[in-house]
Amino acid sequence: HWTLLSVSLLNCLLSTACSVGLALAIALTVHSRGTHLVRGCNSSALPVDARSAIATNDCPFNTTRIYDTALALWFPALLLAAAEAVLSGRCCLVALVFQGIGPCAHGYGKEQV
């Protein structure tokens, strides 16, 4: 039970940190209109807006769809990380009930569980 509690608590903290990091990355990318995504390209041919960026030889990757692709991948990852944090938190509460700790533990006996 203690292993379940410690692992679920650690996973809840890591998933929450991942969710916060992804939300911050999405917010910064939308706010800067994707200019941070093409910062590694040192070309004056790149426009200020990353959505209209063109592929140049100065950039090591194709910049035509970097903005839309990043956001399309980050939004589902954010939702899954948030769901994982919620489920890990619930697992942590179950581990606390198994140990007899917390407000819900008094209503359940170990025989009922």
CSV table of C-alpha atoms in Angstrom, one decimal:
chain,number,residue,atom,x,y,z
A,1,HIS,CA,0.0,0.0,0.0
A,2,TRP,CA,2.9,2.4,0.8
A,3,THR,CA,4.4,1.6,-2.6
A,4,LEU,CA,1.1,2.4,-4.3
A,5,LEU,CA,0.9,5.7,-2.4
A,6,SER,CA,4.4,6.8,-3.2
A,7,VAL,CA,4.3,5.9,-6.9
A,8,SER,CA,0.9,7.4,-7.4
A,9,LEU,CA,1.9,10.6,-5.6
A,10,LEU,CA,5.1,10.8,-7.7
A,11,ASN,CA,3.2,10.2,-10.9
A,12,CYS,CA,0.6,12.8,-10.0
A,13,LEU,CA,3.4,15.4,-9.4
A,14,LEU,CA,5.2,14.6,-12.6
A,15,SER,CA,2.0,14.6,-14.6
A,16,THR,CA,1.0,18.0,-13.1
A,17,ALA,CA,4.4,19.4,-13.9
A,18,CYS,CA,4.1,18.1,-17.5
A,19,SER,CA,0.7,19.7,-17.9
A,20,VAL,CA,1.9,23.0,-16.6
A,21,GLY,CA,4.9,22.9,-18.9
A,22,LEU,CA,2.8,22.0,-21.9
A,23,ALA,CA,0.3,24.8,-21.1
A,24,LEU,CA,3.2,27.2,-20.8
A,25,ALA,CA,4.6,26.1,-24.1
A,26,ILE,CA,1.3,26.5,-25.8
A,27,ALA,CA,0.7,29.9,-24.3
A,28,LEU,CA,4.2,31.2,-25.3
A,29,THR,CA,3.9,29.8,-28.8
A,30,VAL,CA,0.5,31.3,-29.4
A,31,HIS,CA,1.6,34.6,-27.9
A,32,SER,CA,4.7,34.8,-30.1
A,33,ARG,CA,2.9,33.5,-33.1
A,34,GLY,CA,5.5,30.7,-33.4
A,35,THR,CA,8.6,32.8,-33.7
A,36,HIS,CA,10.3,30.8,-30.9
A,37,LEU,CA,9.8,27.6,-33.0
A,38,VAL,CA,11.9,28.9,-35.8
A,39,ARG,CA,14.5,30.7,-33.7
A,40,GLY,CA,17.2,28.2,-34.6
A,41,CYS,CA,17.0,29.3,-38.2
A,42,ASN,CA,19.3,32.3,-38.8
A,43,SER,CA,17.8,33.5,-42.0
A,44,SER,CA,16.6,36.9,-42.8
A,45,ALA,CA,14.2,35.4,-45.4
A,46,LEU,CA,12.0,34.0,-42.6
A,47,PRO,CA,9.0,36.2,-41.8
A,48,VAL,CA,8.1,37.3,-38.3
A,49,ASP,CA,5.0,35.1,-38.3
A,50,ALA,CA,5.9,31.4,-38.2
A,51,ARG,CA,2.6,30.4,-39.8
A,52,SER,CA,3.7,31.9,-43.1
A,53,ALA,CA,7.3,30.7,-42.9
A,54,ILE,CA,8.9,29.2,-45.9
A,55,ALA,CA,11.4,26.4,-46.2
A,56,THR,CA,14.9,27.8,-46.7
A,57,ASN,CA,18.3,26.2,-47.0
A,58,ASP,CA,19.4,28.0,-43.8
A,59,CYS,CA,17.0,26.1,-41.6
A,60,PRO,CA,17.6,22.4,-40.7
A,61,PHE,CA,13.9,21.6,-40.8
A,62,ASN,CA,10.9,22.3,-42.9
A,63,THR,CA,9.3,25.4,-41.4
A,64,THR,CA,6.1,25.4,-43.5
A,65,ARG,CA,3.9,23.6,-40.9
A,66,ILE,CA,5.9,23.8,-37.7
A,67,TYR,CA,3.3,26.1,-35.9
A,68,ASP,CA,0.2,24.0,-36.7
A,69,THR,CA,1.9,20.7,-36.1
A,70,ALA,CA,3.3,21.7,-32.7
A,71,LEU,CA,-0.1,22.9,-31.5
A,72,ALA,CA,-1.9,19.9,-33.0
A,73,LEU,CA,0.5,17.6,-31.0
A,74,TRP,CA,0.6,19.7,-27.8
A,75,PHE,CA,-3.1,20.0,-27.2
A,76,PRO,CA,-3.9,16.2,-27.0
A,77,ALA,CA,-0.7,15.7,-25.0
A,78,LEU,CA,-1.9,18.4,-22.5
A,79,LEU,CA,-5.3,16.7,-22.2
A,80,LEU,CA,-3.7,13.3,-21.6
A,81,ALA,CA,-1.2,14.6,-19.1
A,82,ALA,CA,-4.0,16.3,-17.2
A,83,ALA,CA,-6.1,13.1,-17.2
A,84,GLU,CA,-3.1,11.2,-16.0
A,85,ALA,CA,-2.6,13.6,-13.1
A,86,VAL,CA,-6.3,13.3,-12.1
A,87,LEU,CA,-6.2,9.5,-12.2
A,88,SER,CA,-3.0,9.4,-10.3
A,89,GLY,CA,-4.5,11.7,-7.7
A,90,ARG,CA,-7.5,9.3,-7.3
A,91,CYS,CA,-5.1,6.4,-7.0
A,92,CYS,CA,-3.3,8.2,-4.3
A,93,LEU,CA,-6.6,8.7,-2.4
A,94,VAL,CA,-7.4,5.0,-2.7
A,95,ALA,CA,-4.0,4.2,-1.2
A,96,LEU,CA,-4.7,6.6,1.6
A,97,VAL,CA,-8.1,4.9,2.2
A,98,PHE,CA,-6.3,1.5,2.3
A,99,GLN,CA,-3.9,2.8,5.0
A,100,GLY,CA,-6.8,4.2,7.0
A,101,ILE,CA,-5.7,7.8,6.5
A,102,GLY,CA,-7.9,10.7,5.5
A,103,PRO,CA,-11.6,11.6,5.8
A,104,CYS,CA,-12.9,8.8,3.6
A,105,ALA,CA,-11.0,6.1,5.4
A,106,HIS,CA,-13.4,6.0,8.4
A,107,GLY,CA,-16.4,4.9,6.3
A,108,TYR,CA,-14.6,2.0,4.8
A,109,GLY,CA,-13.3,-1.0,6.7
A,110,LYS,CA,-10.5,-3.2,5.3
A,111,GLU,CA,-13.1,-6.0,5.2
A,112,GLN,CA,-15.2,-4.0,2.8
A,113,VAL,CA,-12.3,-3.1,0.5
